[in-house]
Tab-separated table of C-alpha atoms in Angstrom:
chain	number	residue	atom	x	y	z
A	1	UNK	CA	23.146	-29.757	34.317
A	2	UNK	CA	19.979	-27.913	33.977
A	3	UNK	CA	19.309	-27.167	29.858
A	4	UNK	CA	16.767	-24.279	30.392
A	5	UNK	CA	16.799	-21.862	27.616
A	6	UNK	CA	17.366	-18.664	28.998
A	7	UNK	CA	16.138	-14.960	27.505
A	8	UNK	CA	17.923	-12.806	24.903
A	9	UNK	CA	19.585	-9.708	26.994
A	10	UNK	CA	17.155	-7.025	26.471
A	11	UNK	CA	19.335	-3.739	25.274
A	12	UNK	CA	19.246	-0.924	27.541
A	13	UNK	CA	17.445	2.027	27.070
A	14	UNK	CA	17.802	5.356	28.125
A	15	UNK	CA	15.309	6.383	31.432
A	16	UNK	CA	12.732	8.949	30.724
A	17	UNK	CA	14.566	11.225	32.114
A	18	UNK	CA	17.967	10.493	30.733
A	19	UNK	CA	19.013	13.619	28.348
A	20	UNK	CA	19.645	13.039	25.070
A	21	UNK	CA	20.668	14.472	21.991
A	22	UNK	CA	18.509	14.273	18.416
A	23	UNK	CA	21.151	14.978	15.831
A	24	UNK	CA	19.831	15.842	12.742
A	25	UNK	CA	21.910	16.321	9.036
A	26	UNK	CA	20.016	17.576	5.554
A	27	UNK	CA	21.293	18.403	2.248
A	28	UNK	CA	22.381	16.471	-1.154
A	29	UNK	CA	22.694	13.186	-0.642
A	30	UNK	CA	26.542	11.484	-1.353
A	31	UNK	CA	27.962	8.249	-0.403
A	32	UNK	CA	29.629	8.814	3.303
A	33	UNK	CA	27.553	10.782	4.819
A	34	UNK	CA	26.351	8.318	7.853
A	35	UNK	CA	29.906	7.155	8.541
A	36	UNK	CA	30.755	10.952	8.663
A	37	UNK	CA	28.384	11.711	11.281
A	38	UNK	CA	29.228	8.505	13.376
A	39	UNK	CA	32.616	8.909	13.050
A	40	UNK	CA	32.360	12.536	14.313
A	41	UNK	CA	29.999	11.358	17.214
A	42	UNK	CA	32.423	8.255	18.361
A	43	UNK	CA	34.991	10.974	19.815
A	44	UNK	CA	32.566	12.059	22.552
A	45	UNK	CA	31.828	8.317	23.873
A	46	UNK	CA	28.137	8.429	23.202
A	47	UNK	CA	25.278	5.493	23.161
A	48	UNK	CA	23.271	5.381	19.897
A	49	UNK	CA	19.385	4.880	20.868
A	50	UNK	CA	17.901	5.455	17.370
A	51	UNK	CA	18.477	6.442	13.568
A	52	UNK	CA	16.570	7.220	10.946
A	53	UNK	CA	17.561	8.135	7.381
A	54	UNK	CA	15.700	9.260	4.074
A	55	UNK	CA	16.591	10.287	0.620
A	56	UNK	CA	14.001	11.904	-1.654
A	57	UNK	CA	14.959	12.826	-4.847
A	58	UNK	CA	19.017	13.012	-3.986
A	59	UNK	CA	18.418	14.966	-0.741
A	60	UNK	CA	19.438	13.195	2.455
A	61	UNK	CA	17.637	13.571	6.040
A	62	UNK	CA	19.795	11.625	8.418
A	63	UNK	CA	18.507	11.627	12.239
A	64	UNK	CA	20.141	10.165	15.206
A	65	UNK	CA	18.861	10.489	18.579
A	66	UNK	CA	21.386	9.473	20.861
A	67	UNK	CA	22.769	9.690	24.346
A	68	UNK	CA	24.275	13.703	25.656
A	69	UNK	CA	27.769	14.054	26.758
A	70	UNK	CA	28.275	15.296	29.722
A	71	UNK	CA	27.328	18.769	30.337
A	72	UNK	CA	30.528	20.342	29.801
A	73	UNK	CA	31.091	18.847	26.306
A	74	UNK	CA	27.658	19.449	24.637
A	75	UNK	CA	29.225	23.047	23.597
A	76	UNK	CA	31.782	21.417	21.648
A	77	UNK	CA	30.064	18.282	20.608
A	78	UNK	CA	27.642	20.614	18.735
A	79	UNK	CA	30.552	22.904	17.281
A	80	UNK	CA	32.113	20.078	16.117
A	81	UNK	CA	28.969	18.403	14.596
A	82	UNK	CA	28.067	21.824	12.737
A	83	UNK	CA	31.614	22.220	11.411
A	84	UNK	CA	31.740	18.718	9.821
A	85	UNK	CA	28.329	19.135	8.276
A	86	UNK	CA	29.606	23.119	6.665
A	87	UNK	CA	32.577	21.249	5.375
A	88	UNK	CA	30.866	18.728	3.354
A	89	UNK	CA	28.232	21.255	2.417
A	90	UNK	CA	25.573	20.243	4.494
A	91	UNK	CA	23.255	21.740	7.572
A	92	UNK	CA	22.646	19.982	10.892
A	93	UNK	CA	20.262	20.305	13.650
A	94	UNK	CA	20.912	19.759	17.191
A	95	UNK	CA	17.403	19.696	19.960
A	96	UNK	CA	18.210	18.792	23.017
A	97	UNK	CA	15.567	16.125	24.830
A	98	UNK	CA	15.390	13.660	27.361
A	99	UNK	CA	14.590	9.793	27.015
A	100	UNK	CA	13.606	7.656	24.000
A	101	UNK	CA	10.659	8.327	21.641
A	102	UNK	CA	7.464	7.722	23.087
A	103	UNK	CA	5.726	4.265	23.082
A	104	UNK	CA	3.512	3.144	19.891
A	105	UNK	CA	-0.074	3.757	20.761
A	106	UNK	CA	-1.794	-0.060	20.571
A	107	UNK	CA	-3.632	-1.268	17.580
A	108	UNK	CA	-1.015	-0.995	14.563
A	109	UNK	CA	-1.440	-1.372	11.045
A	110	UNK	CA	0.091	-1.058	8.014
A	111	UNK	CA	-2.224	1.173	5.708
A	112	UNK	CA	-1.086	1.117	1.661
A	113	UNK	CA	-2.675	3.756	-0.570
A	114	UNK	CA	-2.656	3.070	-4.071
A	115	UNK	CA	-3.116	5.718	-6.591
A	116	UNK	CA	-2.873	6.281	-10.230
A	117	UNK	CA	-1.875	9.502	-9.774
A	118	UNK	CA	-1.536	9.899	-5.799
A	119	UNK	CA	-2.415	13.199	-5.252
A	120	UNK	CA	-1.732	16.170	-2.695
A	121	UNK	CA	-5.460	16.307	-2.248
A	122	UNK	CA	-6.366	12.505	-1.309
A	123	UNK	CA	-3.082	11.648	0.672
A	124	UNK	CA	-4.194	15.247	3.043
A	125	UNK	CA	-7.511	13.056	3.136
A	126	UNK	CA	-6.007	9.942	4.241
A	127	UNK	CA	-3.841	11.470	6.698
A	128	UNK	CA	-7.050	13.658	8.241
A	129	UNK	CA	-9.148	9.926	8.116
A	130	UNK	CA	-6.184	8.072	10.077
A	131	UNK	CA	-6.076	11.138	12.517
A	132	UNK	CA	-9.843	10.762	13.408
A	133	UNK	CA	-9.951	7.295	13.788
A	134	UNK	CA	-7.393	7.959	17.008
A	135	UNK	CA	-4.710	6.554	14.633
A	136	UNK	CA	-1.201	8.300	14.607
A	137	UNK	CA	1.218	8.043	11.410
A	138	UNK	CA	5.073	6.992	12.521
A	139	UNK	CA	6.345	6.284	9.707
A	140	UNK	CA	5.771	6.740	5.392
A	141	UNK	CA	7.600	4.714	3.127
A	142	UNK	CA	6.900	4.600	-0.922
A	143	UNK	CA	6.458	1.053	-2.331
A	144	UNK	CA	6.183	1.876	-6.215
A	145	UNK	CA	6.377	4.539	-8.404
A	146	UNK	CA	5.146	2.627	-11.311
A	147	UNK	CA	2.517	1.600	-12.745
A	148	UNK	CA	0.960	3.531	-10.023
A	149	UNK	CA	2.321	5.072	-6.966
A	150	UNK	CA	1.924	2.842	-3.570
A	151	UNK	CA	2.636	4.442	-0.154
A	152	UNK	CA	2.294	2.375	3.142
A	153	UNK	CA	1.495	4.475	6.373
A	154	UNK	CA	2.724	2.470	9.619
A	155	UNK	CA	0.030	3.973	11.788
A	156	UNK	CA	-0.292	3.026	15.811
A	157	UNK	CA	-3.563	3.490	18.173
A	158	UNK	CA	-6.199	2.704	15.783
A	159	UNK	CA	-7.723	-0.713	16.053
A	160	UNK	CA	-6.703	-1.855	12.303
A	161	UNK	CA	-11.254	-2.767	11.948
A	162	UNK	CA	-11.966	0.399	12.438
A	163	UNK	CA	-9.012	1.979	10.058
A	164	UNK	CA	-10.387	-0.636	7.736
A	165	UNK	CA	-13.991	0.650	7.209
A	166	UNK	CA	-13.507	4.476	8.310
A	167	UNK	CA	-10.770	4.470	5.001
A	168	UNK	CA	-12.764	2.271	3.105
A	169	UNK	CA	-15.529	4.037	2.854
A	170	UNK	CA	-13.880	7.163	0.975
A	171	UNK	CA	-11.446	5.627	-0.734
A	172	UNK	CA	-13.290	5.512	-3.854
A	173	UNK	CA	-14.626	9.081	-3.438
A	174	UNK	CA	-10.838	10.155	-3.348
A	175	UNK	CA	-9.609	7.894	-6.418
A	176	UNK	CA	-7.196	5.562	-4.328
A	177	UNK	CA	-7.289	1.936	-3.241
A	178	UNK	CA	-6.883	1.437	0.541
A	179	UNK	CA	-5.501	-1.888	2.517
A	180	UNK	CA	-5.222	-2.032	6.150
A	181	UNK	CA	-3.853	-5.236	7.275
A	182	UNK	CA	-2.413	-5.549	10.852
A	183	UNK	CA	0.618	-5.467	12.293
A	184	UNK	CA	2.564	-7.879	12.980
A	185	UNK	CA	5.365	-11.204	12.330
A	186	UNK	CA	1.833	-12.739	10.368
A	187	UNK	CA	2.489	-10.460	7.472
A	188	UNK	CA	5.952	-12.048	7.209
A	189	UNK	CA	4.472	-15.606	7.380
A	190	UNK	CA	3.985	-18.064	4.381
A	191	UNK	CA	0.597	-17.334	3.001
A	192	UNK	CA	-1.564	-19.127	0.644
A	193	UNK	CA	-2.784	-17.128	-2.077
A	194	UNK	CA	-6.233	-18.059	-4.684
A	195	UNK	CA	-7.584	-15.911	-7.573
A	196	UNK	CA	-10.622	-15.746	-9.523
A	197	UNK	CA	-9.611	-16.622	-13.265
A	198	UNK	CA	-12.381	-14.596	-15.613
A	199	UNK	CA	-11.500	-11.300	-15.238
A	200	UNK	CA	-9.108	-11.812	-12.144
A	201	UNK	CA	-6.128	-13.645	-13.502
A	202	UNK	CA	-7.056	-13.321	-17.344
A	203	UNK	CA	-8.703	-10.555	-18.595
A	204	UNK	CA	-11.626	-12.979	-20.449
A	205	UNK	CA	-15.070	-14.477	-19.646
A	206	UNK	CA	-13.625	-18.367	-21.051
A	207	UNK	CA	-17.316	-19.729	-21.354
A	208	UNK	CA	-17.676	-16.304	-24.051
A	209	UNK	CA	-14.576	-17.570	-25.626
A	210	UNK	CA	-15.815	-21.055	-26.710
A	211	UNK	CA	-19.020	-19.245	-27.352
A	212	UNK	CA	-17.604	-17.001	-30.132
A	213	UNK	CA	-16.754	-20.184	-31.628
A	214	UNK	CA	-20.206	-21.737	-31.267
A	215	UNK	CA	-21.857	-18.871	-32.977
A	216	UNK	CA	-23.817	-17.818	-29.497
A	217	UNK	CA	-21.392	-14.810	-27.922
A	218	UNK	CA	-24.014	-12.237	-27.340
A	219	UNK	CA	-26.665	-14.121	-25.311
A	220	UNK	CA	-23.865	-16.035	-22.907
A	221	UNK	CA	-22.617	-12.832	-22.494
A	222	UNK	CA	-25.737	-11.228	-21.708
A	223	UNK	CA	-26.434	-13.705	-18.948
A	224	UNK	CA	-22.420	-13.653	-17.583
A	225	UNK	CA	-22.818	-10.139	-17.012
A	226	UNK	CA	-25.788	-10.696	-14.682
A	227	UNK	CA	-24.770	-13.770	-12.933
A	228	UNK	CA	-21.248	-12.191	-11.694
A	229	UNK	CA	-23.698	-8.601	-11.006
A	230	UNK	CA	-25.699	-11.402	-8.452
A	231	UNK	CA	-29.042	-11.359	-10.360
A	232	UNK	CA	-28.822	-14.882	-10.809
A	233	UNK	CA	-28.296	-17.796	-9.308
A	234	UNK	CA	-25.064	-18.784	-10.488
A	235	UNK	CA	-25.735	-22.415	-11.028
A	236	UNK	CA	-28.803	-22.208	-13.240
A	237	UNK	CA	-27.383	-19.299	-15.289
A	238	UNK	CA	-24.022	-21.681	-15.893
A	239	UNK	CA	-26.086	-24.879	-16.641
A	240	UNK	CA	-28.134	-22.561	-19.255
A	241	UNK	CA	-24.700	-21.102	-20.888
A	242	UNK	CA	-23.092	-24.249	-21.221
A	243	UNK	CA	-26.278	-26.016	-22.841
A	244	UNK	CA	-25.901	-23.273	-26.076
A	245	UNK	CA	-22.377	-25.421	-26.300
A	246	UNK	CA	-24.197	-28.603	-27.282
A	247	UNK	CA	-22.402	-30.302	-30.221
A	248	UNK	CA	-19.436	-27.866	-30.610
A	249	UNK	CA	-16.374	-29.629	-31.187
A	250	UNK	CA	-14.004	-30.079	-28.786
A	251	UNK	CA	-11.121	-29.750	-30.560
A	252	UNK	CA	-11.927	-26.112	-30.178
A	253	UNK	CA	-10.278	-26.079	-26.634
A	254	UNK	CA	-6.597	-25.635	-28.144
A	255	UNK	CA	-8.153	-22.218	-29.902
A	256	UNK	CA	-9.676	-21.158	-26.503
A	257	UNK	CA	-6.405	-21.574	-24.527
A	258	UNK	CA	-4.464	-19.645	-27.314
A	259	UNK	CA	-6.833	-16.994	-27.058
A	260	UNK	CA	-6.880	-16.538	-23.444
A	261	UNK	CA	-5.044	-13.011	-22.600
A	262	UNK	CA	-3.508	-12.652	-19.332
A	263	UNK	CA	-4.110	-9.815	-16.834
A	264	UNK	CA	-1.262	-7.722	-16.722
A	265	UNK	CA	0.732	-8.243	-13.699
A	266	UNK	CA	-0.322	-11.688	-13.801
A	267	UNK	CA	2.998	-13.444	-14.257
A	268	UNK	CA	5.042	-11.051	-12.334
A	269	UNK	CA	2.634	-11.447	-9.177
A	270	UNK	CA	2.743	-15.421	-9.405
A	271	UNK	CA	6.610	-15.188	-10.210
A	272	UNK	CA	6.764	-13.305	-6.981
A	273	UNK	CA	4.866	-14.833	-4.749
A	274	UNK	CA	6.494	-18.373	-5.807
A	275	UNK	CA	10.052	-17.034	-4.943
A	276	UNK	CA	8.784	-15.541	-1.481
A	277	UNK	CA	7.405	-19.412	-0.833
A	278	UNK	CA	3.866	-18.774	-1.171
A	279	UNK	CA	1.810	-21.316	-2.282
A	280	UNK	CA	-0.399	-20.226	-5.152
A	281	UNK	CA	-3.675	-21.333	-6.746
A	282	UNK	CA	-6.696	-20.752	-8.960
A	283	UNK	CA	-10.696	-21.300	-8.403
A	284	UNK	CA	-13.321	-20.545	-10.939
A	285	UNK	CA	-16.492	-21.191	-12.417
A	286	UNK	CA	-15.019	-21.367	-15.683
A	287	UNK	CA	-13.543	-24.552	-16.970
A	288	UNK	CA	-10.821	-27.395	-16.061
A	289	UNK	CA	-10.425	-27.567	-20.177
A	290	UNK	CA	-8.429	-23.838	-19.153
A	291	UNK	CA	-7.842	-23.880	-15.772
A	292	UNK	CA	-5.030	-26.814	-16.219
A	293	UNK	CA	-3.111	-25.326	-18.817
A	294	UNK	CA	-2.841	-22.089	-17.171
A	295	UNK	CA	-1.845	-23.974	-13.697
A	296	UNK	CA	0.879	-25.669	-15.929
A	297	UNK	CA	1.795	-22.773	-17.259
A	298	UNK	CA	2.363	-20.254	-14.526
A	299	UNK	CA	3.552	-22.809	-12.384
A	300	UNK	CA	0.496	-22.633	-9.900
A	301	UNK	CA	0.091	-25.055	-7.011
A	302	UNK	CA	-3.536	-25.514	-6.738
A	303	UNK	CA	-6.774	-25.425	-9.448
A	304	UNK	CA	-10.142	-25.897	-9.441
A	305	UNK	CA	-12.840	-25.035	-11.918
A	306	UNK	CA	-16.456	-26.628	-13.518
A	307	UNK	CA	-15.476	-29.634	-16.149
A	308	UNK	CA	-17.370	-29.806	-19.480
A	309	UNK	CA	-19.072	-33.261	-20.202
A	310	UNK	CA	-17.195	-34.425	-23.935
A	311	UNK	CA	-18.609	-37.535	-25.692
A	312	UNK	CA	-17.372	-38.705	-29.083
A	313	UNK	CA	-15.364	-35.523	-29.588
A	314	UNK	CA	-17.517	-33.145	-29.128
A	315	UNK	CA	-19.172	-30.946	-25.887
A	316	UNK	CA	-22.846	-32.578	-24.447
A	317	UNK	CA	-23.816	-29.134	-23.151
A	318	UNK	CA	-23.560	-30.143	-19.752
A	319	UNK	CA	-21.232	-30.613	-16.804
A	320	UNK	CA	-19.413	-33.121	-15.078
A	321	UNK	CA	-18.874	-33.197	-11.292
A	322	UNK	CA	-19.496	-30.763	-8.292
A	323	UNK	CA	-20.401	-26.902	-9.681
A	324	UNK	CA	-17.877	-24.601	-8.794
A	325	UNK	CA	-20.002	-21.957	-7.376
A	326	UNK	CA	-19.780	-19.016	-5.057
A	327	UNK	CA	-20.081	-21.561	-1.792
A	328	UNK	CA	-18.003	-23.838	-3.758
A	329	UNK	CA	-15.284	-21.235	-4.153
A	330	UNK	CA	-15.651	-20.998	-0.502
A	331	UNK	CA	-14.608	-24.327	0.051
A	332	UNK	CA	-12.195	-24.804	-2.108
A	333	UNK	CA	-10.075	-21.719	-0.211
A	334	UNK	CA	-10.150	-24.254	3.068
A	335	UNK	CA	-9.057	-27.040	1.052
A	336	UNK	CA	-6.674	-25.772	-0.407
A	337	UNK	CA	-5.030	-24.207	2.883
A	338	UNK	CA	-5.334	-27.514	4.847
A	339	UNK	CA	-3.469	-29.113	2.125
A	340	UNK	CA	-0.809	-26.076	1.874
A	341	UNK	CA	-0.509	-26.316	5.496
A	342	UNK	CA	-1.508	-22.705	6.208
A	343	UNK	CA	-4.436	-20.929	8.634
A	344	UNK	CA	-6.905	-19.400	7.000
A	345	UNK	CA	-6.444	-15.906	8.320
A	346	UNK	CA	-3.079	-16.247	6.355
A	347	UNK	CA	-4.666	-16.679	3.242
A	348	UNK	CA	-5.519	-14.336	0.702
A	349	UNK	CA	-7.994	-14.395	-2.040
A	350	UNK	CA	-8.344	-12.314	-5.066
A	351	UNK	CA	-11.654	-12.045	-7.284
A	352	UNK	CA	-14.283	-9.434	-9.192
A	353	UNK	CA	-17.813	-11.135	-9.314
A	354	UNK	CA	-20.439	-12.052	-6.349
A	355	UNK	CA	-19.680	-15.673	-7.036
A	356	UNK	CA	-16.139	-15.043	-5.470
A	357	UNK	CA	-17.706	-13.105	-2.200
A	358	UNK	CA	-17.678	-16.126	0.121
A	359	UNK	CA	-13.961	-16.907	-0.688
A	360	UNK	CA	-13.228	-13.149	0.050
A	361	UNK	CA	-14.866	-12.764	3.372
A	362	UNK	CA	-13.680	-16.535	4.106
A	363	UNK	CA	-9.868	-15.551	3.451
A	364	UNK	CA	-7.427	-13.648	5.939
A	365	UNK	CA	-7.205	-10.498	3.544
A	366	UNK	CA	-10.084	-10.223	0.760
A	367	UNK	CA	-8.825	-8.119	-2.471
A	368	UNK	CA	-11.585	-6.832	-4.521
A	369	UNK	CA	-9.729	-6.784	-8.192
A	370	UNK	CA	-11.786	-4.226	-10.280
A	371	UNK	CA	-14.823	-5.643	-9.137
A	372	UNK	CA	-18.567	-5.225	-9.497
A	373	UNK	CA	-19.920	-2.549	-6.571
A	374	UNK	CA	-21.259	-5.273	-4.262
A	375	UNK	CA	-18.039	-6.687	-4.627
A	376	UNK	CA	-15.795	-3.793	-3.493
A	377	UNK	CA	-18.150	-3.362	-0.721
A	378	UNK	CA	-17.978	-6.458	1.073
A	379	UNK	CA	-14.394	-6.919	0.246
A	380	UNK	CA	-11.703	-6.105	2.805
A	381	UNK	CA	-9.989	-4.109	0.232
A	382	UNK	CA	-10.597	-3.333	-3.532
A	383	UNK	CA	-7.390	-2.910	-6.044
A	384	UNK	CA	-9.024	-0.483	-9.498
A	385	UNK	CA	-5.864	-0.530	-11.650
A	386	UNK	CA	-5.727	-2.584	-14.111
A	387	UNK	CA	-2.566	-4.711	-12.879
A	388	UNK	CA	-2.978	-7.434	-10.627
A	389	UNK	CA	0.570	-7.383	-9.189
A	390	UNK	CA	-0.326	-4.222	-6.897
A	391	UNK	CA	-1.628	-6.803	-4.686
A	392	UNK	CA	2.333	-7.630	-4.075
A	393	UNK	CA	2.224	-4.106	-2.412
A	394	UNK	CA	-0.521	-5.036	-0.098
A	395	UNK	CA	1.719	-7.337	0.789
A	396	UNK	CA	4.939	-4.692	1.892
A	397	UNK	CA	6.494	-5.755	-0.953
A	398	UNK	CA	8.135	-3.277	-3.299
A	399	UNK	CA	8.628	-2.999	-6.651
A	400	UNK	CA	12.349	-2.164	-6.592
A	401	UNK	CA	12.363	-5.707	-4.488
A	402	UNK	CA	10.418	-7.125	-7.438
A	403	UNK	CA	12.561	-5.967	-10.106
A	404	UNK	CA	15.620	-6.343	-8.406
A	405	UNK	CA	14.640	-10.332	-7.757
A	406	UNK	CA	13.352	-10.790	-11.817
A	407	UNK	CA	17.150	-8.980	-12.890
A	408	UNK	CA	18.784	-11.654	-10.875
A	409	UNK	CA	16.854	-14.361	-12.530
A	410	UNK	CA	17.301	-12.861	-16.363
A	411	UNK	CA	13.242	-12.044	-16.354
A	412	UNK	CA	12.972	-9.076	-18.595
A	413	UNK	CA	11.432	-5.957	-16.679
A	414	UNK	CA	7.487	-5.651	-18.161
């Protein structure tokens, strides 16, 4: 007996030229409505071919486009539809057409606006940008209404490169965050996901916190600042912060940890991505001395970071082991997603300073998290709201699907 798989039965469509019926109902929303419709459409035999329902502030547009009686029962299909919808108090529609709707131009994407507020003015902007790139918008769909509002655009004949840097370009002159990632069953796959600590996952510079407690803030945080603005090498500026630490005790490193503040978002982005089966993980030019209590702590798969040299108790002023660095950062991104088992254009990094700009433009989707300028601009997209779980709607994932998930698990909503 021959064993060859054979292909799913394709469902039919209507020809071109096949008339058909778009069926449209609008008013106050109310439990029942589609059943009503359906149930009024099932007397006259017909094929459905497409639906499409909204509700905006409790009012309901239901569409169905489906398949026209014959020609002699269209009169009373259509009395019969407007009579339902009058007796539960709302209107309907009824255009008469032929076929399906039209194909979806090639090159989609999914384009998600971020905006804290979203205005009239910058989504009309958006909209016009997407139209001139050849790009046509099928379909609008809000991801979060808090902390800021997040609206993804499914938008079809656009090559999703040149949506990227035609939107980029004015997001920031329109006060919204833009993300174009591609279409496709990739955005559904298990990713691998790596963040920047200082100023990325926590909202400190750790090297400034043991600083504080060596009596030396202000000049390591003079020379932070310009290493992470790319005006020095990042090596020599790290060697020369960490030699001001010579002789501070080490015992200082339980202080540190207790002092480190987490980005907000922080916890409900890791939460998230953990339940989804993401694999998770941190690099930075910081130090192990934090990085492993905060990979204990939020439950992270992966961490990597600089190790401070201790002898007899207390810190040498240097280093131990391979720098962290930008390239390092790099590299670490590829380890990490051989080990995790994922391709690197399903990975995704997250990070703020030019020492994280080769593990953006190495990763699948680079998210610039209220970063320096040259950051944002090399980036393939730049989040500049202070909550690092937006990135979950870059993703396409909502926050009613975020809140919903923490309610189910007893996680207080933050």
């Amino acid at each position: 007996m021959n064993d060859v798989s054979q292909p799913a039965p394709v469902a039919d469509v209507p020809p071109a030229d096949e008339p058909t019926l778009l069926v449209k109902i609008f008013g106050k929303d109310r439990p029942g409505i589609t059943a009503g419709l359906f149930d009024t459409l099932a007397a006259f035999r017909l094929d459905v071919v497409d639906i499409e329902q909204v509700v905006t502030r409790g009012r309901i547009v239901l569409c169905a486009l489906v398949t026209a009686p014959a020609a002699a029962l269209e009169g009373e299909l259509r009395s019969t539809v407007h009579s339902w919808a009058e007796s539960i108090g709302m209107e309907a529609e009824i255009i008469s057409g032929t076929g399906d709707n039209r194909p979806r131009g090639e090159g989609r994407s999914h384009v998600t606006v971020l905006g804290r507020p979203l205005t009239a003015e910058s989504t009309a902007a958006t909209a016009a940008l997407i139209t001139n790139a050849g790009g046509n918008i099928d379909r609008i769909f809000r991801l979060a209404k808090y902390p800021v509002t997040a609206v993804e655009f499914a938008v079809s004949g656009a090559e999703p490169g040149v949506l990227r840097s035609v939107l980029s370009v004015e997001a920031a002159a329109l006060g919204i965050d833009v993300a174009v990632v591609p279409a496709g069953l990739q955005r559904r796959a298990q990713r691998l996901v790596v963040m920047d600590v200082d100023s990325t996952v926590i909202q400190d510079e750790v090297i400034e916190l043991f600083a504080a407690h060596a009596g030396c803030e202000a000049e390591v945080a003079q020379v932070t600042a310009a290493a992470m603005r790319g005006e020095l090498d990042f090596e020599q500026s790290l060697h020369a912060r960490v030699a001001l630490l010579a002789g501070l005790d080490a015992s200082v490193v339980d202080k540190v940890r207790s002092e480190v503040r987490l980005t907000p978002g922080a916890r409900t982005l890791i939460r998230t991505l953990k339940r989804l089966g993401y694999q998770v993980g941190v690099v930075s030019g910081g130090f192990t001395q934090v990085t492993d209590d905060l990979k204990s702590r939020l439950g992270l798969d992966f961490a990597a970071a600089n190790t401070l040299e201790v002898v007899d108790g207390r810190f040498t002023g240097k280093v131990i082991g391979p720098i962290v660095d930008r390239a390092g950062k790099a590299r670490l991104l590829r380890s990490f997603a051989e080990q995790a088992g994922v391709p690197l254009s399903q990975t995704v990094a997250i990070g703020d300073g030019a020492n994280d700009l080769d593990m953006l433009n190495a990763a699948g989707l680079g998210v610039a998290f209220n970063a320096k300028p040259v950051v944002r601009q090399a980036a393939d997209t730049a989040v500049t709201v202070p909550f690092l779980d937006t990135v979950l709607y870059l993703l396409g994932i909502t926050r009613e699907e975020i809140e919903a998930a923490d309610a189910l698990d007893g996680v207080p909503t933050l």
